[in-house]
mmCIF file of C-alpha atoms in Angstrom:
data_model
loop_
_atom_site.group_PDB
_atom_site.id
_atom_site.type_symbol
_atom_site.label_atom_id
_atom_site.label_comp_id
_atom_site.label_asym_id
_atom_site.label_seq_id
_atom_site.Cartn_x
_atom_site.Cartn_y
_atom_site.Cartn_z
ATOM 1 C CA MET A 17 0.000 0.000 0.000
ATOM 2 C CA ASN A 18 1.199 3.475 -0.750
ATOM 3 C CA ARG A 19 -1.676 5.318 0.894
ATOM 4 C CA GLU A 20 -1.144 7.193 4.108
ATOM 5 C CA ALA A 21 -3.887 6.836 6.730
ATOM 6 C CA SER A 22 -4.711 9.985 8.639
ATOM 7 C CA ASN A 23 -4.036 10.091 12.367
ATOM 8 C CA GLY A 24 -7.632 10.663 13.460
ATOM 9 C CA GLN A 25 -9.379 7.646 14.965
ATOM 10 C CA LEU A 26 -12.683 6.977 13.244
ATOM 11 C CA LEU A 27 -13.625 3.627 14.784
ATOM 12 C CA GLY A 28 -12.846 2.384 18.270
ATOM 13 C CA ILE A 29 -13.954 -0.965 19.687
ATOM 14 C CA SER A 30 -13.242 -2.172 23.217
ATOM 15 C CA GLY A 31 -14.360 -5.210 25.204
ATOM 16 C CA LEU A 32 -16.961 -6.210 22.628
ATOM 17 C CA ARG A 33 -18.873 -9.408 23.376
ATOM 18 C CA LYS A 34 -21.726 -10.834 21.329
ATOM 19 C CA ASN A 35 -23.894 -13.809 22.289
ATOM 20 C CA TYR A 36 -26.419 -15.853 20.367
ATOM 21 C CA GLY A 37 -28.346 -17.428 23.215
ATOM 22 C CA SER A 38 -25.872 -19.330 25.368
ATOM 23 C CA ILE A 39 -23.153 -19.244 22.683
ATOM 24 C CA THR A 40 -20.612 -16.430 22.701
ATOM 25 C CA VAL A 41 -19.593 -15.633 19.124
ATOM 26 C CA LEU A 42 -17.405 -12.573 19.806
ATOM 27 C CA HIS A 43 -15.057 -12.477 22.807
ATOM 28 C CA ASP A 44 -13.519 -9.241 24.121
ATOM 29 C CA ILE A 45 -12.926 -7.702 20.697
ATOM 30 C CA ALA A 46 -10.749 -4.588 20.676
ATOM 31 C CA PHE A 47 -9.304 -2.629 17.778
ATOM 32 C CA GLU A 48 -9.141 0.858 16.329
ATOM 33 C CA GLN A 49 -9.262 2.201 12.798
ATOM 34 C CA ALA A 50 -8.026 5.558 11.609
ATOM 35 C CA SER A 51 -9.769 7.690 9.040
ATOM 36 C CA GLY A 52 -8.418 6.792 5.607
ATOM 37 C CA GLU A 53 -7.142 3.398 6.727
ATOM 38 C CA SER A 54 -7.996 0.121 5.005
ATOM 39 C CA VAL A 55 -8.359 -2.895 7.300
ATOM 40 C CA VAL A 56 -8.906 -6.466 6.165
ATOM 41 C CA ILE A 57 -10.325 -9.043 8.572
ATOM 42 C CA VAL A 58 -9.430 -12.655 7.770
ATOM 43 C CA GLY A 59 -10.053 -16.027 9.370
ATOM 44 C CA SER A 60 -11.790 -19.325 8.843
ATOM 45 C CA SER A 61 -15.538 -19.533 8.280
ATOM 46 C CA GLY A 62 -17.389 -19.164 11.561
ATOM 47 C CA SER A 63 -14.678 -17.101 13.223
ATOM 48 C CA GLY A 64 -17.022 -14.148 13.797
ATOM 49 C CA LYS A 65 -15.834 -11.804 11.051
ATOM 50 C CA SER A 66 -19.226 -11.038 9.497
ATOM 51 C CA THR A 67 -20.872 -10.758 12.906
ATOM 52 C CA LEU A 68 -18.301 -8.143 13.870
ATOM 53 C CA LEU A 69 -19.122 -6.092 10.759
ATOM 54 C CA ARG A 70 -22.829 -6.309 11.522
ATOM 55 C CA CYS A 71 -22.183 -5.053 15.055
ATOM 56 C CA ILE A 72 -20.165 -2.111 13.716
ATOM 57 C CA ALA A 73 -23.009 -1.256 11.336
ATOM 58 C CA GLY A 74 -25.567 -1.332 14.148
ATOM 59 C CA LEU A 75 -27.365 -4.334 12.648
ATOM 60 C CA GLU A 76 -26.700 -6.529 15.695
ATOM 61 C CA ASP A 77 -26.985 -5.848 19.418
ATOM 62 C CA ILE A 78 -23.873 -6.379 21.490
ATOM 63 C CA ASP A 79 -23.889 -7.874 24.979
ATOM 64 C CA ASP A 80 -20.909 -6.027 26.399
ATOM 65 C CA GLY A 81 -18.277 -3.511 25.394
ATOM 66 C CA THR A 82 -18.332 -0.327 23.366
ATOM 67 C CA ILE A 83 -18.285 0.639 19.701
ATOM 68 C CA LEU A 84 -17.533 4.286 19.001
ATOM 69 C CA PHE A 85 -17.772 5.635 15.463
ATOM 70 C CA ASP A 86 -16.645 9.204 14.899
ATOM 71 C CA GLY A 87 -17.304 9.871 18.562
ATOM 72 C CA LYS A 88 -20.811 8.399 18.499
ATOM 73 C CA LYS A 89 -21.797 5.204 20.289
ATOM 74 C CA VAL A 90 -23.099 2.537 17.933
ATOM 75 C CA THR A 91 -26.061 0.472 19.104
ATOM 76 C CA ALA A 92 -28.476 -1.722 17.202
ATOM 77 C CA GLY A 93 -31.804 -0.528 15.874
ATOM 78 C CA LYS A 94 -33.331 2.392 14.038
ATOM 79 C CA ASP A 95 -32.229 5.094 16.489
ATOM 80 C CA SER A 96 -28.541 4.294 16.072
ATOM 81 C CA ARG A 97 -28.729 4.050 12.304
ATOM 82 C CA ALA A 98 -30.691 7.313 12.134
ATOM 83 C CA ALA A 99 -28.048 9.038 14.255
ATOM 84 C CA LEU A 100 -25.313 7.871 11.911
ATOM 85 C CA ARG A 101 -27.341 9.121 8.906
ATOM 86 C CA GLY A 102 -25.710 6.820 6.400
ATOM 87 C CA GLU A 103 -22.170 7.504 7.602
ATOM 88 C CA ILE A 104 -21.452 3.760 7.597
ATOM 89 C CA GLY A 105 -22.094 1.976 4.304
ATOM 90 C CA MET A 106 -22.188 -1.783 3.923
ATOM 91 C CA VAL A 107 -21.782 -4.019 0.882
ATOM 92 C CA PHE A 108 -23.153 -7.515 1.448
ATOM 93 C CA GLN A 109 -22.329 -10.829 -0.180
ATOM 94 C CA SER A 110 -25.852 -11.103 -1.600
ATOM 95 C CA PHE A 111 -26.009 -7.591 -3.209
ATOM 96 C CA ASN A 112 -29.437 -6.776 -1.640
ATOM 97 C CA LEU A 113 -30.590 -4.639 -4.567
ATOM 98 C CA PHE A 114 -34.301 -3.888 -4.915
ATOM 99 C CA ALA A 115 -35.438 -6.075 -7.807
ATOM 100 C CA HIS A 116 -38.338 -3.772 -8.780
ATOM 101 C CA LEU A 117 -36.138 -0.687 -9.088
ATOM 102 C CA THR A 118 -33.741 0.197 -11.895
ATOM 103 C CA VAL A 119 -30.025 0.554 -11.233
ATOM 104 C CA ILE A 120 -30.201 4.341 -10.935
ATOM 105 C CA GLU A 121 -33.276 4.110 -8.695
ATOM 106 C CA ASN A 122 -31.431 1.675 -6.407
ATOM 107 C CA ILE A 123 -28.523 4.097 -6.100
ATOM 108 C CA THR A 124 -30.552 7.279 -5.586
ATOM 109 C CA LEU A 125 -33.170 5.921 -3.164
ATOM 110 C CA ALA A 126 -31.229 6.402 0.078
ATOM 111 C CA PRO A 127 -29.751 9.830 -0.726
ATOM 112 C CA ARG A 128 -33.217 11.121 -1.608
ATOM 113 C CA LEU A 129 -34.975 9.599 1.409
ATOM 114 C CA VAL A 130 -32.271 9.952 4.076
ATOM 115 C CA ARG A 131 -30.423 13.081 3.000
ATOM 116 C CA ASP A 132 -33.256 14.826 1.098
ATOM 117 C CA THR A 133 -31.012 15.111 -1.952
ATOM 118 C CA PRO A 134 -32.944 16.575 -4.911
ATOM 119 C CA ARG A 135 -33.675 14.013 -7.610
ATOM 120 C CA GLY A 136 -31.600 15.768 -10.269
ATOM 121 C CA GLN A 137 -28.568 16.021 -8.007
ATOM 122 C CA ALA A 138 -28.954 12.397 -6.883
ATOM 123 C CA ASP A 139 -29.260 11.220 -10.489
ATOM 124 C CA GLU A 140 -26.140 13.134 -11.522
ATOM 125 C CA ARG A 141 -24.154 11.633 -8.646
ATOM 126 C CA ALA A 142 -25.434 8.150 -9.490
ATOM 127 C CA ARG A 143 -24.369 8.482 -13.118
ATOM 128 C CA ASP A 144 -20.900 9.597 -12.033
ATOM 129 C CA LEU A 145 -20.620 6.600 -9.726
ATOM 130 C CA LEU A 146 -21.824 4.201 -12.409
ATOM 131 C CA GLU A 147 -19.097 5.532 -14.673
ATOM 132 C CA GLN A 148 -16.605 5.019 -11.848
ATOM 133 C CA VAL A 149 -17.583 1.343 -11.486
ATOM 134 C CA GLY A 150 -17.738 0.780 -15.237
ATOM 135 C CA LEU A 151 -21.513 0.500 -15.633
ATOM 136 C CA SER A 152 -22.552 3.679 -17.451
ATOM 137 C CA ASP A 153 -24.611 1.581 -19.857
ATOM 138 C CA LYS A 154 -26.710 -0.020 -17.087
ATOM 139 C CA VAL A 155 -28.456 3.095 -15.768
ATOM 140 C CA HIS A 156 -31.964 1.885 -16.598
ATOM 141 C CA SER A 157 -31.378 -1.862 -16.258
ATOM 142 C CA TYR A 158 -33.030 -3.918 -13.531
ATOM 143 C CA PRO A 159 -31.018 -6.112 -11.137
ATOM 144 C CA GLY A 160 -32.339 -9.262 -12.821
ATOM 145 C CA GLU A 161 -30.662 -8.155 -16.040
ATOM 146 C CA LEU A 162 -27.198 -7.906 -14.438
ATOM 147 C CA SER A 163 -24.457 -10.441 -13.853
ATOM 148 C CA GLY A 164 -23.402 -11.061 -10.266
ATOM 149 C CA GLY A 165 -20.327 -8.913 -10.716
ATOM 150 C CA GLN A 166 -22.354 -6.073 -12.195
ATOM 151 C CA ALA A 167 -24.891 -6.278 -9.378
ATOM 152 C CA GLN A 168 -22.120 -6.097 -6.790
ATOM 153 C CA ARG A 169 -20.591 -3.073 -8.519
ATOM 154 C CA VAL A 170 -24.005 -1.388 -8.375
ATOM 155 C CA ALA A 171 -24.122 -2.218 -4.653
ATOM 156 C CA ILE A 172 -20.746 -0.519 -4.213
ATOM 157 C CA ALA A 173 -21.982 2.538 -6.119
ATOM 158 C CA ARG A 174 -25.078 2.584 -3.916
ATOM 159 C CA ALA A 175 -22.923 2.587 -0.779
ATOM 160 C CA LEU A 176 -20.719 5.382 -2.149
ATOM 161 C CA ALA A 177 -23.770 7.490 -3.057
ATOM 162 C CA MET A 178 -24.321 8.284 0.612
ATOM 163 C CA ASP A 179 -20.787 9.691 0.922
ATOM 164 C CA PRO A 180 -20.140 7.552 4.008
ATOM 165 C CA LYS A 181 -17.123 7.920 6.278
ATOM 166 C CA LEU A 182 -16.671 4.129 6.400
ATOM 167 C CA ILE A 183 -17.660 1.291 4.081
ATOM 168 C CA LEU A 184 -17.853 -2.301 5.314
ATOM 169 C CA PHE A 185 -17.403 -5.062 2.727
ATOM 170 C CA ASP A 186 -18.716 -8.431 3.914
ATOM 171 C CA GLU A 187 -17.379 -11.198 1.633
ATOM 172 C CA ALA A 188 -18.323 -9.054 -1.361
ATOM 173 C CA THR A 189 -16.868 -11.537 -3.888
ATOM 174 C CA SER A 190 -17.551 -14.922 -2.297
ATOM 175 C CA ALA A 191 -20.620 -15.615 -4.476
ATOM 176 C CA LEU A 192 -18.819 -14.765 -7.734
ATOM 177 C CA ASP A 193 -16.767 -16.790 -10.182
ATOM 178 C CA PRO A 194 -13.085 -15.800 -10.664
ATOM 179 C CA GLU A 195 -13.611 -13.489 -13.650
ATOM 180 C CA LEU A 196 -16.386 -11.548 -11.926
ATOM 181 C CA THR A 197 -14.413 -11.540 -8.678
ATOM 182 C CA LYS A 198 -11.577 -9.670 -10.358
ATOM 183 C CA GLU A 199 -13.828 -6.912 -11.699
ATOM 184 C CA VAL A 200 -15.321 -6.326 -8.244
ATOM 185 C CA LEU A 201 -11.911 -6.397 -6.529
ATOM 186 C CA ASP A 202 -10.640 -3.841 -9.047
ATOM 187 C CA VAL A 203 -13.507 -1.516 -8.111
ATOM 188 C CA MET A 204 -12.837 -2.059 -4.395
ATOM 189 C CA GLN A 205 -9.163 -1.263 -4.971
ATOM 190 C CA GLY A 206 -10.199 1.970 -6.675
ATOM 191 C CA VAL A 207 -12.404 2.883 -3.710
ATOM 192 C CA ILE A 208 -9.459 2.347 -1.359
ATOM 193 C CA GLN A 209 -7.062 4.335 -3.522
ATOM 194 C CA GLY A 210 -9.618 7.135 -3.571
ATOM 195 C CA GLY A 211 -9.070 7.544 0.182
ATOM 196 C CA MET A 212 -12.206 5.854 1.537
ATOM 197 C CA THR A 213 -11.944 4.234 4.963
ATOM 198 C CA VAL A 214 -12.843 0.568 4.506
ATOM 199 C CA THR A 215 -13.118 -2.567 6.614
ATOM 200 C CA ILE A 216 -13.160 -5.709 4.509
ATOM 201 C CA VAL A 217 -13.940 -9.322 5.348
ATOM 202 C CA THR A 218 -12.496 -11.497 2.594
ATOM 203 C CA HIS A 219 -10.801 -14.778 1.726
ATOM 204 C CA GLU A 220 -9.000 -13.136 -1.208
ATOM 205 C CA MET A 221 -5.547 -13.090 0.342
ATOM 206 C CA ASN A 222 -3.657 -11.666 -2.620
ATOM 207 C CA PHE A 223 -6.078 -8.752 -2.661
ATOM 208 C CA ALA A 224 -5.760 -8.346 1.113
ATOM 209 C CA ARG A 225 -1.985 -8.197 0.877
ATOM 210 C CA LYS A 226 -2.107 -5.579 -1.857
ATOM 211 C CA ALA A 227 -4.985 -3.439 -0.593
ATOM 212 C CA ALA A 228 -4.902 -3.409 3.198
ATOM 213 C CA ASP A 229 -2.909 -1.098 5.427
ATOM 214 C CA ARG A 230 -3.586 -3.409 8.345
ATOM 215 C CA MET A 231 -4.860 -6.954 8.811
ATOM 216 C CA VAL A 232 -6.806 -8.597 11.629
ATOM 217 C CA PHE A 233 -6.807 -12.385 12.017
ATOM 218 C CA MET A 234 -9.750 -13.880 13.913
ATOM 219 C CA GLU A 235 -10.481 -17.373 15.172
ATOM 220 C CA HIS A 236 -13.338 -18.688 17.333
ATOM 221 C CA GLY A 237 -14.683 -15.192 17.887
ATOM 222 C CA ARG A 238 -11.389 -13.734 19.084
ATOM 223 C CA ILE A 239 -8.749 -11.520 17.544
ATOM 224 C CA VAL A 240 -5.633 -13.681 17.512
ATOM 225 C CA GLU A 241 -3.332 -11.115 15.944
ATOM 226 C CA GLN A 242 -3.466 -7.752 14.196
ATOM 227 C CA GLY A 243 -0.895 -5.478 12.671
ATOM 228 C CA ALA A 244 0.552 -4.087 9.463
ATOM 229 C CA THR A 245 -0.483 -6.390 6.632
ATOM 230 C CA GLU A 246 2.990 -7.175 5.306
ATOM 231 C CA ASP A 247 4.217 -7.885 8.836
ATOM 232 C CA LEU A 248 1.515 -10.513 9.342
ATOM 233 C CA PHE A 249 2.275 -12.127 5.998
ATOM 234 C CA THR A 250 6.046 -12.217 6.424
ATOM 235 C CA ASN A 251 6.572 -12.400 10.183
ATOM 236 C CA PRO A 252 3.419 -13.336 12.141
ATOM 237 C CA ARG A 253 3.934 -13.399 15.889
ATOM 238 C CA GLN A 254 1.343 -16.097 16.594
ATOM 239 C CA GLU A 255 1.789 -19.689 15.451
ATOM 240 C CA ARG A 256 -1.916 -19.956 14.638
ATOM 241 C CA THR A 257 -1.683 -16.952 12.312
ATOM 242 C CA ALA A 258 1.295 -18.484 10.528
ATOM 243 C CA ARG A 259 -0.526 -21.801 10.101
ATOM 244 C CA PHE A 260 -3.655 -20.149 8.726
ATOM 245 C CA LEU A 261 -1.701 -18.067 6.227
ATOM 246 C CA SER A 262 0.413 -21.010 5.077
ATOM 247 C CA GLN A 263 -2.722 -23.088 4.469
ATOM 248 C CA ILE A 264 -4.744 -20.436 2.675
ATOM 249 C CA MET A 265 -1.822 -19.220 0.540
ATOM 250 C CA ALA A 266 -0.741 -22.736 -0.459
#
């Protein structure tokens, strides 16, 4: 990475615990993220990565600990999300586009409803974003007319349309074949190079190594190790981190 993260802390998590019934899925999670920093979270399936993103976004209650985003406490439910006013965007594995709306309607819906952006201004911004993600010709298409990679690029444009301070990517390419994966990763790389603060859950280790300022390795709901990405790849401090990386990079 050749980007420089700013010094200002945007996200701070301390002592976070999340239960599903009697099962604890996140144990004493603690990490910080600076504005402009790209962080990739890696680990085996079931390690709690996606749950952590959902907690950051206010989509899940937490049972203990604190999440602070830009000085505001994040809690689950409508009140928290309203307070953040779209400052945290999220791109899901399953796209989550509205099937009955065109591409441009999907992108402009939230800015118009949440930020009261005039339709003309929202449309102009959407067209600029579609050009940025390489889909200028899909303005009036419906999601059912798009490939998986195209749909995910629309989802990224939709997240960017709110001008968030942080975008969370939750396994954004795991449902795509290799060719479509590359086109989405290229767009994500462009978002990062544009200075957006991002937190990414992914199994794409080559992308993680190239794109992330910092990497977090999780297992069984705990952070095992975190640090500068190249340091974790070349000189992990924990044996479990080294074993995971050797297996997934083999």
